[in-house]
Short mmCIF file of C-alpha atoms in Angstrom, two decimals:
data_model
loop_
_atom_site.label_atom_id
_atom_site.label_comp_id
_atom_site.label_asym_id
_atom_site.label_seq_id
_atom_site.Cartn_x
_atom_site.Cartn_y
_atom_site.Cartn_z
CA MET A 313 -0.21 -30.34 13.23
CA ASN A 314 1.96 -28.31 10.83
CA SER A 315 1.50 -24.60 11.56
CA GLU A 316 3.39 -21.33 11.24
CA MET A 317 3.02 -18.12 13.26
CA TYR A 318 3.14 -14.62 11.77
CA VAL A 319 2.88 -11.17 13.36
CA GLY A 320 1.99 -8.16 11.21
CA LEU A 321 2.72 -4.59 12.32
CA ASP A 322 0.96 -1.63 10.70
CA ILE A 323 2.44 1.70 11.84
CA GLY A 324 -0.31 4.10 10.82
CA THR A 325 -0.77 7.82 11.36
CA THR A 326 -3.80 7.48 13.61
CA SER A 327 -3.32 3.97 15.03
CA ILE A 328 -0.81 1.15 15.44
CA LYS A 329 -2.25 -2.26 14.64
CA VAL A 330 -0.72 -5.66 15.39
CA ILE A 331 -2.16 -8.94 14.17
CA VAL A 332 -1.01 -12.37 15.34
CA ALA A 333 -2.01 -15.06 12.87
CA GLU A 334 -1.33 -18.77 12.47
CA LYS A 335 -1.32 -20.57 9.16
CA VAL A 336 -2.74 -24.08 9.55
CA LYS A 337 -3.22 -26.26 6.46
CA GLY A 338 -3.26 -23.22 4.20
CA GLN A 339 -5.79 -21.33 6.35
CA MET A 340 -4.94 -18.09 8.20
CA ASN A 341 -6.35 -17.99 11.72
CA VAL A 342 -6.12 -14.72 13.67
CA LEU A 343 -5.13 -15.39 17.29
CA GLY A 344 -4.71 -11.89 18.66
CA LEU A 345 -5.06 -8.21 17.83
CA GLY A 346 -3.50 -5.04 19.22
CA ASN A 347 -4.86 -1.61 18.33
CA GLU A 348 -3.45 1.50 19.98
CA ARG A 349 -3.50 5.22 19.24
CA SER A 350 -0.47 6.22 17.21
CA GLU A 351 2.05 8.80 18.38
CA GLY A 352 5.16 10.11 16.67
CA VAL A 353 3.77 9.43 13.18
CA SER A 354 2.71 12.06 10.65
CA ARG A 355 1.28 11.35 7.17
CA GLY A 356 2.43 7.75 7.40
CA ILE A 357 6.02 8.69 8.29
CA ILE A 358 7.71 8.29 11.70
CA VAL A 359 8.79 11.73 12.92
CA ASP A 360 9.51 10.83 16.57
CA ILE A 361 11.17 7.43 17.06
CA ASP A 362 10.74 7.34 20.86
CA LYS A 363 7.01 8.12 20.79
CA ALA A 364 6.42 5.72 17.91
CA SER A 365 8.29 2.90 19.64
CA GLU A 366 6.20 3.39 22.78
CA SER A 367 2.97 3.17 20.75
CA ILE A 368 4.28 0.02 19.06
CA ARG A 369 5.13 -1.51 22.42
CA ARG A 370 1.63 -0.87 23.76
CA ALA A 371 -0.03 -2.40 20.69
CA VAL A 372 2.26 -5.43 20.82
CA ASN A 373 1.57 -5.96 24.54
CA GLN A 374 -2.15 -5.91 23.79
CA ALA A 375 -1.74 -8.50 21.02
CA GLU A 376 0.46 -10.68 23.26
CA GLU A 377 -2.22 -10.78 25.97
CA LYS A 378 -4.96 -11.76 23.55
CA ALA A 379 -2.87 -14.34 21.68
CA GLY A 380 -1.21 -15.73 24.80
CA ILE A 381 2.27 -15.64 23.26
CA GLN A 382 5.41 -13.54 23.49
CA ILE A 383 6.20 -11.62 20.32
CA HIS A 384 9.78 -11.22 19.10
CA ASP A 385 9.69 -11.07 15.29
CA VAL A 386 7.30 -8.85 13.32
CA ILE A 387 6.46 -8.26 9.66
CA VAL A 388 6.51 -4.49 9.20
CA GLY A 389 4.75 -2.49 6.52
CA ILE A 390 6.56 0.30 4.66
CA PRO A 391 4.45 3.11 3.14
CA ALA A 392 4.57 3.95 -0.56
CA ASN A 393 6.02 7.43 -0.08
CA GLN A 394 8.57 8.10 -2.85
CA LEU A 395 8.58 4.41 -3.74
CA LYS A 396 10.14 3.41 -7.06
CA ILE A 397 9.73 0.19 -9.02
CA GLU A 398 12.66 -0.51 -11.32
CA PRO A 399 13.45 -3.43 -13.64
CA CYS A 400 16.53 -5.50 -12.85
CA SER A 401 18.40 -8.42 -14.37
CA GLY A 402 21.43 -10.49 -13.47
CA MET A 403 23.48 -13.41 -14.77
CA VAL A 404 25.93 -15.86 -13.15
CA ALA A 405 27.77 -19.04 -14.07
CA ILE A 406 26.64 -22.17 -12.21
CA SER A 407 29.09 -22.78 -9.37
CA ASP A 408 28.41 -26.49 -8.78
CA GLN A 409 30.61 -28.83 -10.81
CA SER A 410 27.58 -31.04 -11.44
CA ARG A 411 25.98 -27.98 -13.08
CA GLU A 412 22.85 -28.47 -10.97
CA ILE A 413 21.37 -25.14 -9.85
CA SER A 414 21.34 -24.70 -6.07
CA ASP A 415 19.98 -22.22 -3.52
CA GLU A 416 23.36 -20.49 -3.56
CA ASP A 417 23.17 -19.96 -7.32
CA VAL A 418 19.75 -18.34 -6.94
CA LYS A 419 21.11 -16.02 -4.24
CA ASN A 420 24.13 -15.14 -6.39
CA VAL A 421 22.05 -14.25 -9.45
CA THR A 422 19.71 -12.18 -7.26
CA VAL A 423 22.64 -10.22 -5.81
CA SER A 424 23.90 -9.73 -9.35
CA ALA A 425 20.52 -8.31 -10.38
CA MET A 426 20.48 -5.93 -7.41
CA ILE A 427 23.65 -4.11 -8.45
CA LYS A 428 22.04 -0.81 -9.35
CA ASN A 429 23.25 2.76 -9.60
CA LEU A 430 21.10 4.06 -6.76
CA PRO A 431 21.51 7.51 -5.25
CA PRO A 432 22.93 7.38 -1.71
CA GLU A 433 19.63 8.42 -0.10
CA ARG A 434 17.74 5.37 -1.44
CA GLU A 435 17.69 1.74 -0.33
CA ILE A 436 16.48 -1.51 -1.88
CA MET A 437 13.39 -2.67 0.02
CA ASP A 438 12.49 -5.77 -1.97
CA THR A 439 13.49 -7.85 -4.98
CA LEU A 440 10.86 -9.64 -7.06
CA ALA A 441 11.87 -12.34 -9.55
CA ASP A 442 9.58 -12.44 -12.59
CA GLU A 443 11.43 -15.27 -14.34
CA PHE A 444 14.66 -17.25 -14.44
CA ILE A 445 16.49 -18.21 -17.63
CA VAL A 446 18.67 -21.33 -17.78
CA ASP A 447 20.99 -21.55 -20.81
CA GLY A 448 18.56 -19.45 -22.83
CA PHE A 449 15.38 -21.27 -21.78
CA ASP A 450 13.11 -18.61 -20.24
CA GLY A 451 9.84 -18.48 -18.30
CA ILE A 452 11.21 -20.60 -15.43
CA LYS A 453 9.73 -19.83 -11.99
CA ASP A 454 12.04 -22.03 -9.88
CA PRO A 455 15.34 -23.17 -11.46
CA ARG A 456 16.64 -25.17 -8.51
CA GLY A 457 17.56 -28.73 -9.39
CA MET A 458 17.82 -27.96 -13.10
CA VAL A 459 21.07 -28.51 -14.98
CA GLY A 460 22.80 -25.67 -16.80
CA VAL A 461 25.94 -23.58 -17.10
CA ARG A 462 24.38 -20.09 -17.07
CA LEU A 463 21.59 -18.72 -14.86
CA GLU A 464 19.80 -15.43 -15.50
CA MET A 465 17.10 -13.63 -13.56
CA LYS A 466 14.74 -10.90 -14.71
CA GLY A 467 12.60 -9.05 -12.22
CA ARG A 468 12.04 -5.82 -10.36
CA ILE A 469 13.51 -4.06 -7.37
CA ILE A 470 11.49 -1.81 -5.09
CA THR A 471 13.41 1.07 -3.56
CA GLY A 472 12.51 3.68 -0.96
CA PRO A 473 14.06 6.57 0.98
CA LYS A 474 16.67 5.41 3.51
CA THR A 475 15.33 7.84 6.11
CA ILE A 476 11.85 6.30 6.13
CA ILE A 477 13.19 2.73 6.24
CA HIS A 478 15.75 3.55 8.95
CA ASN A 479 13.21 5.29 11.20
CA ILE A 480 10.76 2.41 10.95
CA ARG A 481 13.43 -0.18 11.64
CA LYS A 482 14.81 1.85 14.57
CA ALA A 483 11.39 2.38 16.16
CA VAL A 484 10.58 -1.33 15.92
CA GLN A 485 13.93 -2.32 17.41
CA ARG A 486 13.60 0.24 20.19
CA ALA A 487 10.27 -1.39 21.05
CA GLY A 488 12.24 -4.61 21.70
CA LEU A 489 11.25 -6.33 18.46
CA ASN A 490 13.03 -7.76 15.45
CA PRO A 491 11.74 -6.55 12.05
CA SER A 492 12.16 -9.95 10.39
CA SER A 493 10.52 -8.78 7.16
CA ILE A 494 9.96 -5.25 5.88
CA ILE A 495 7.32 -5.37 3.17
CA ASN A 496 5.96 -2.65 0.93
CA MET A 497 2.32 -2.01 1.84
CA PRO A 498 0.83 -1.65 -1.66
CA LEU A 499 2.55 -4.87 -2.73
CA ALA A 500 1.15 -6.83 0.22
CA GLN A 501 -2.35 -5.42 -0.23
CA GLY A 502 -2.43 -5.80 -4.00
CA MET A 503 -1.35 -9.43 -3.88
CA THR A 504 -3.85 -10.41 -1.15
CA ILE A 505 -6.90 -8.12 -1.34
CA LEU A 506 -7.41 -8.38 -5.10
CA ASP A 507 -8.68 -11.66 -6.50
CA ASP A 508 -6.95 -13.53 -9.31
CA GLY A 509 -8.90 -11.88 -12.11
CA GLU A 510 -8.39 -8.38 -10.72
CA GLN A 511 -4.64 -8.95 -10.44
CA ASP A 512 -4.49 -10.41 -13.94
CA PHE A 513 -6.54 -7.93 -15.97
CA GLY A 514 -5.64 -4.87 -13.92
CA THR A 515 -7.15 -3.00 -10.98
CA VAL A 516 -6.58 0.20 -9.02
CA LEU A 517 -6.39 -0.26 -5.24
CA ILE A 518 -6.95 2.89 -3.16
CA ASP A 519 -6.11 2.76 0.54
CA LEU A 520 -7.91 5.62 2.31
CA GLY A 521 -5.83 5.83 5.46
CA GLY A 522 -5.84 8.23 8.38
CA GLY A 523 -2.76 10.24 7.44
CA GLN A 524 -2.61 9.79 3.68
CA THR A 525 -4.24 8.11 0.70
CA THR A 526 -2.33 5.61 -1.45
CA ALA A 527 -3.32 4.41 -4.91
CA SER A 528 -1.68 1.33 -6.46
CA VAL A 529 -2.03 -0.22 -9.89
CA VAL A 530 -1.78 -4.00 -10.16
CA HIS A 531 -1.72 -5.67 -13.58
CA ASP A 532 -0.51 -9.07 -14.79
CA HIS A 533 -0.08 -10.07 -11.12
CA GLN A 534 2.51 -7.32 -10.64
CA LEU A 535 2.59 -4.02 -8.78
CA LYS A 536 3.10 -1.50 -11.58
CA PHE A 537 2.56 1.94 -10.10
CA THR A 538 1.92 3.79 -6.83
CA THR A 539 1.05 7.37 -5.97
CA VAL A 540 0.47 9.02 -2.60
CA ASP A 541 -1.80 11.90 -1.63
CA SER A 542 -0.82 13.49 1.67
CA GLU A 543 -4.41 13.81 2.92
CA GLY A 544 -6.56 11.22 4.63
CA GLY A 545 -9.12 10.68 7.35
CA GLU A 546 -7.29 13.00 9.76
CA TYR A 547 -8.03 15.93 7.48
CA ILE A 548 -11.73 15.09 7.43
CA THR A 549 -11.75 15.12 11.23
CA LYS A 550 -9.94 18.48 11.33
CA ASP A 551 -12.44 19.95 8.85
CA ILE A 552 -15.35 18.85 11.04
CA SER A 553 -13.62 20.28 14.11
CA VAL A 554 -13.00 23.67 12.48
CA VAL A 555 -16.38 24.07 10.77
CA LEU A 556 -18.45 22.91 13.76
CA ASN A 557 -16.16 24.54 16.36
CA THR A 558 -15.79 21.33 18.33
CA SER A 559 -12.89 19.29 19.71
CA LEU A 560 -11.00 16.78 17.57
CA GLU A 561 -12.25 13.96 19.80
CA SER A 562 -15.85 15.04 19.31
CA ALA A 563 -15.30 15.53 15.57
CA GLU A 564 -13.87 12.02 15.21
CA LYS A 565 -16.79 10.54 17.13
CA VAL A 566 -19.51 12.20 15.02
CA LYS A 567 -17.63 11.27 11.85
CA ARG A 568 -17.68 7.61 12.85
CA ASP A 569 -21.23 7.61 14.21
CA TYR A 570 -23.09 9.86 11.77
CA GLY A 571 -20.77 10.54 8.84
CA TYR A 572 -21.59 9.96 5.16
CA ALA A 573 -19.12 10.36 2.32
CA ASP A 574 -21.90 11.22 -0.13
CA GLU A 575 -24.27 14.00 0.92
CA ILE A 576 -26.99 12.60 -1.36
CA GLU A 577 -27.37 9.62 0.98
CA ALA A 578 -27.48 11.71 4.17
CA SER A 579 -30.74 12.90 5.72
CA GLU A 580 -31.65 16.52 6.35
CA SER A 581 -34.18 15.56 9.03
CA ASN A 582 -31.92 13.27 11.07
CA GLU A 583 -30.06 15.38 13.62
CA PHE A 584 -27.60 14.66 16.40
CA PRO A 585 -26.12 16.71 19.29
CA ILE A 586 -22.54 17.93 19.26
CA GLU A 587 -20.52 19.73 21.93
CA VAL A 588 -19.51 23.18 20.67
CA VAL A 589 -16.74 25.26 22.23
CA GLY A 590 -18.22 28.28 24.05
CA GLN A 591 -21.74 26.79 24.22
CA SER A 592 -23.15 25.49 27.48
CA GLN A 593 -25.59 23.20 25.68
CA PRO A 594 -24.96 20.81 22.75
CA VAL A 595 -25.93 22.08 19.30
CA ARG A 596 -27.93 19.86 16.98
CA ILE A 597 -26.48 19.23 13.51
CA SER A 598 -28.10 17.43 10.58
CA GLU A 599 -26.51 14.41 8.92
CA LYS A 600 -26.63 16.23 5.59
CA TYR A 601 -24.63 19.22 6.87
CA LEU A 602 -21.99 16.88 8.29
CA ALA A 603 -21.88 14.97 5.00
CA GLU A 604 -21.27 18.20 3.09
CA ILE A 605 -18.16 18.83 5.20
CA ILE A 606 -16.90 15.29 4.71
CA GLN A 607 -17.60 15.15 0.99
CA ALA A 608 -15.75 18.42 0.33
CA ARG A 609 -12.49 16.88 1.59
CA VAL A 610 -13.05 13.47 -0.02
CA ASP A 611 -13.73 15.24 -3.32
CA GLN A 612 -10.37 17.00 -3.09
CA ILE A 613 -8.56 13.69 -2.55
CA PHE A 614 -10.44 11.95 -5.37
CA THR A 615 -9.82 14.87 -7.74
CA ARG A 616 -6.06 14.64 -7.31
CA MET A 617 -6.13 10.86 -7.53
CA TYR A 618 -8.19 11.09 -10.71
CA LYS A 619 -5.54 13.31 -12.27
CA SER A 620 -2.66 10.95 -11.41
CA LEU A 621 -4.46 7.76 -12.42
CA SER A 622 -6.00 9.08 -15.62
CA SER A 623 -2.58 10.33 -16.78
CA ILE A 624 -1.47 6.68 -17.11
CA SER A 625 -4.88 5.39 -18.31
CA ALA A 626 -5.19 3.23 -15.18
CA LEU A 627 -8.89 4.05 -14.87
CA ASN A 628 -9.51 2.11 -18.10
CA LEU A 629 -8.45 -1.17 -16.48
CA PRO A 630 -11.24 -3.80 -16.36
CA GLY A 631 -10.93 -4.35 -12.59
CA GLY A 632 -11.99 -0.80 -11.78
CA ILE A 633 -11.25 0.43 -8.27
CA VAL A 634 -11.11 -1.36 -4.93
CA LEU A 635 -11.30 0.86 -1.83
CA THR A 636 -9.92 -0.05 1.57
CA GLY A 637 -8.54 1.69 4.68
CA GLY A 638 -10.42 3.33 7.54
CA VAL A 639 -12.09 6.08 5.49
CA ALA A 640 -13.57 3.39 3.21
CA ALA A 641 -15.93 2.54 6.09
CA LEU A 642 -17.89 5.76 5.51
CA PRO A 643 -21.35 5.03 4.06
CA GLY A 644 -21.69 6.20 0.47
CA ILE A 645 -17.94 6.13 -0.27
CA SER A 646 -18.22 3.57 -3.08
CA GLU A 647 -21.08 5.45 -4.75
CA LEU A 648 -19.15 8.73 -4.59
CA ALA A 649 -16.00 7.10 -5.97
CA ALA A 650 -17.91 5.42 -8.80
CA ASP A 651 -19.35 8.79 -9.78
CA ARG A 652 -16.06 10.69 -9.56
CA PHE A 653 -13.85 8.08 -11.28
CA ASP A 654 -16.52 6.86 -13.71
CA THR A 655 -15.69 3.18 -13.19
CA ASN A 656 -16.88 0.22 -11.14
CA VAL A 657 -15.97 0.44 -7.44
CA ARG A 658 -16.13 -1.98 -4.52
CA VAL A 659 -15.06 -1.75 -0.88
CA TYR A 660 -12.84 -4.47 0.59
CA ILE A 661 -13.64 -5.57 4.14
CA PRO A 662 -11.76 -8.51 5.75
CA ASP A 663 -14.05 -11.45 6.50
CA GLN A 664 -12.19 -12.66 9.61
CA MET A 665 -14.13 -12.46 12.87
CA GLY A 666 -13.19 -9.34 14.82
CA LEU A 667 -11.50 -7.73 11.80
CA ARG A 668 -14.55 -6.84 9.71
CA HIS A 669 -13.52 -3.26 9.11
CA PRO A 670 -11.48 -1.93 6.16
CA SER A 671 -8.92 -0.37 8.54
CA PHE A 672 -7.63 -3.89 9.36
CA SER A 673 -6.93 -4.80 5.74
CA LEU A 674 -3.29 -3.70 5.85
CA PRO A 675 -1.94 -5.66 8.87
CA LEU A 676 -3.91 -8.70 7.68
CA SER A 677 -2.40 -8.31 4.20
CA LEU A 678 1.11 -8.24 5.66
CA VAL A 679 0.78 -11.60 7.41
CA THR A 680 -1.15 -13.17 4.52
CA TYR A 681 1.38 -12.02 1.91
CA ARG A 682 4.34 -13.29 3.96
CA ALA A 683 2.63 -16.60 4.76
CA ASN A 684 1.83 -17.25 1.08
CA MET A 685 5.30 -16.49 -0.26
CA SER A 686 6.77 -19.45 -2.14
CA GLU A 687 10.14 -20.98 -1.29
CA ILE A 688 11.78 -19.28 -4.26
CA GLN A 689 10.29 -15.90 -3.27
CA VAL A 690 11.65 -16.28 0.26
CA LEU A 691 15.05 -17.32 -1.12
CA VAL A 692 15.24 -14.34 -3.48
CA ARG A 693 14.18 -11.97 -0.73
CA SER A 694 16.79 -13.37 1.67
CA SER A 695 19.49 -12.18 -0.71
CA LEU A 696 18.78 -8.63 0.47
CA GLU A 697 20.64 -9.39 3.69
CA GLY A 698 23.91 -10.04 1.89
CA LYS A 699 23.66 -7.78 -1.13
CA THR A 700 26.72 -6.05 -2.52
CA VAL A 701 27.13 -2.32 -1.87
CA VAL A 702 25.99 -0.48 -4.99
CA ASN A 703 27.91 2.11 -6.96
CA ASN A 704 26.38 5.56 -6.50
CA THR A 705 28.43 7.39 -9.12
CA GLN A 706 25.95 7.33 -12.00
CA SER A 707 22.61 9.04 -12.33
CA ASN A 708 19.11 7.60 -12.39
CA ASP A 709 18.91 8.40 -16.10
CA ASP A 710 20.37 4.93 -16.67
CA PHE A 711 16.95 3.49 -15.78
CA ILE A 712 14.91 5.51 -18.26
CA GLY A 713 13.59 3.79 -21.36
CA ASN A 714 12.91 0.36 -19.83
CA ASP A 715 10.07 -2.02 -20.54
CA TYR A 716 7.79 -0.65 -17.82
CA GLY A 717 7.70 2.98 -18.91
CA ASP A 718 8.95 6.01 -17.02
CA ASP A 719 5.70 6.77 -15.20
CA VAL A 720 5.64 3.28 -13.72
CA ILE A 721 9.15 3.18 -12.33
CA ASP A 722 9.37 6.79 -11.18
CA ASN A 723 6.63 8.13 -8.94
CA SER A 724 7.99 11.64 -9.22
CA SER A 725 7.22 14.61 -7.05
CA GLU A 726 4.19 15.61 -9.11
CA TYR A 727 2.46 12.50 -7.78
CA ILE A 728 4.09 12.21 -4.35
CA GLN A 729 4.47 15.77 -3.08
CA GLN A 730 0.92 17.07 -2.82
CA ASP A 731 -0.10 20.56 -1.69
CA ASN A 732 -1.76 20.31 1.72
CA GLN A 733 -3.47 23.68 1.48
CA PRO A 734 -7.27 23.49 1.16
CA GLN A 735 -8.39 23.51 -2.42
CA GLN A 736 -11.75 24.05 -4.01
CA PRO A 737 -12.82 20.57 -5.09
CA SER A 738 -13.77 20.15 -8.71
CA LYS A 739 -15.46 17.09 -10.06
CA PRO A 740 -13.47 15.34 -12.77
CA LYS A 741 -15.17 15.33 -16.13
CA LYS A 742 -16.77 12.07 -17.04
CA SER A 743 -15.89 10.46 -20.31
CA GLY A 744 -19.21 8.64 -20.71
CA SER A 745 -19.87 7.34 -24.19
CA LYS A 746 -16.63 8.89 -25.49
CA LEU A 747 -14.73 6.42 -23.39
CA ALA A 748 -16.72 3.52 -24.78
CA LYS A 749 -16.11 4.59 -28.39
CA SER A 750 -12.34 4.74 -28.02
CA THR A 751 -11.86 1.98 -25.47
CA LYS A 752 -10.68 -0.70 -27.88
CA GLY A 753 -7.89 1.34 -29.46
CA ARG A 754 -6.81 3.02 -26.25
CA LEU A 755 -6.68 -0.21 -24.29
CA LYS A 756 -4.63 -1.86 -27.03
CA ARG A 757 -2.06 0.94 -26.94
CA PHE A 758 -2.28 1.02 -23.14
CA TYR A 759 -1.34 -2.64 -22.72
CA GLN A 760 1.38 -2.46 -25.37
CA ASP A 761 3.02 0.77 -24.32
CA PHE A 762 2.50 0.85 -20.58
CA PHE A 763 2.18 -2.54 -18.96
CA GLU A 764 3.85 -4.90 -21.39
#
């Protein structure tokens, strides 16, 4: 039986998740799962390599026991913090005297396309080939075996901060593992969670994680834009702890057991006990009061996301919004999001047995994305290992004015660096019928100017 084994590693702020999966006849079967409390990670970033590596080791040991295998190689997710998507292109002469394009030619043209004027603090994380051109004939997905004298490639490179990538790689290696593939999280999720129509016509994917919230825009089967808000489920738990004067452990438990994202759906009459510091007896709290605390923080996150996404007209995309991540498990979250963003919203929950919770969507996406990569995608990605050192003498201004638009390729600090101080949430104004009246013209300009 022809099968392949994949191990996905999700280094989250609140938990480390490991999934062992086997691809058999095109079907992904989950064999084992590890889920341990995360240490040494803050807002999705590793801040203590030793503590993080120990958490990784515990999660991997748990997955090994359940899967009955020994894990060596892992597919690691990289967060979208300060991620940039930039167009690239390269051209080489065919090396083979027969003029038949080989694997080596594909690698050479990929390396040629990766020669970018990157600042020294950034590193290429991934290279995505959109098309190959052989002697002027474009739209080719796999040029191998074709005959020609000149090979071109047009695509995109994804870059990230060297510090983040180094710390992740170091923590994984210190846990005794080999990071065989380092994959951008929004890319993996967008290409696996969204269905074909959502990827084609355009959809916003919002991952409501423990340490931060990430929004991604996928259109024409390509990751076009990402933005990160530095608040997530951890902040909701801290709010509950402070307001109700209870421990973080107790706050997390009541959030999971009784929490609603939308106070409208919570009951005033349904009450539950909670341990309060300084009180000998538990205090009873209503579901509605708890929901008010939760909604206040979720509203803040959605308000900032609304601002970032509406600035690039992403909320006009036909696919609407897909929510995932641990916070997406809160009852009423889709209704609240639909009201705040004024678009259709659905929650993604994996359908695999034992993983039916939105918090498992990321590690499952990592193994699914890697397992479904085509031969040419794997070949292009392998060129990262032998890429030429780039020249760092020129500025990033060389990238401005490309086909994707500045907002797409540069997730600048106004989107990435968010103020963590509590803010008074304000509901974004709905467009209502005004949106409908101008949709045709705006969408036409949107597709032409932004995504084309």
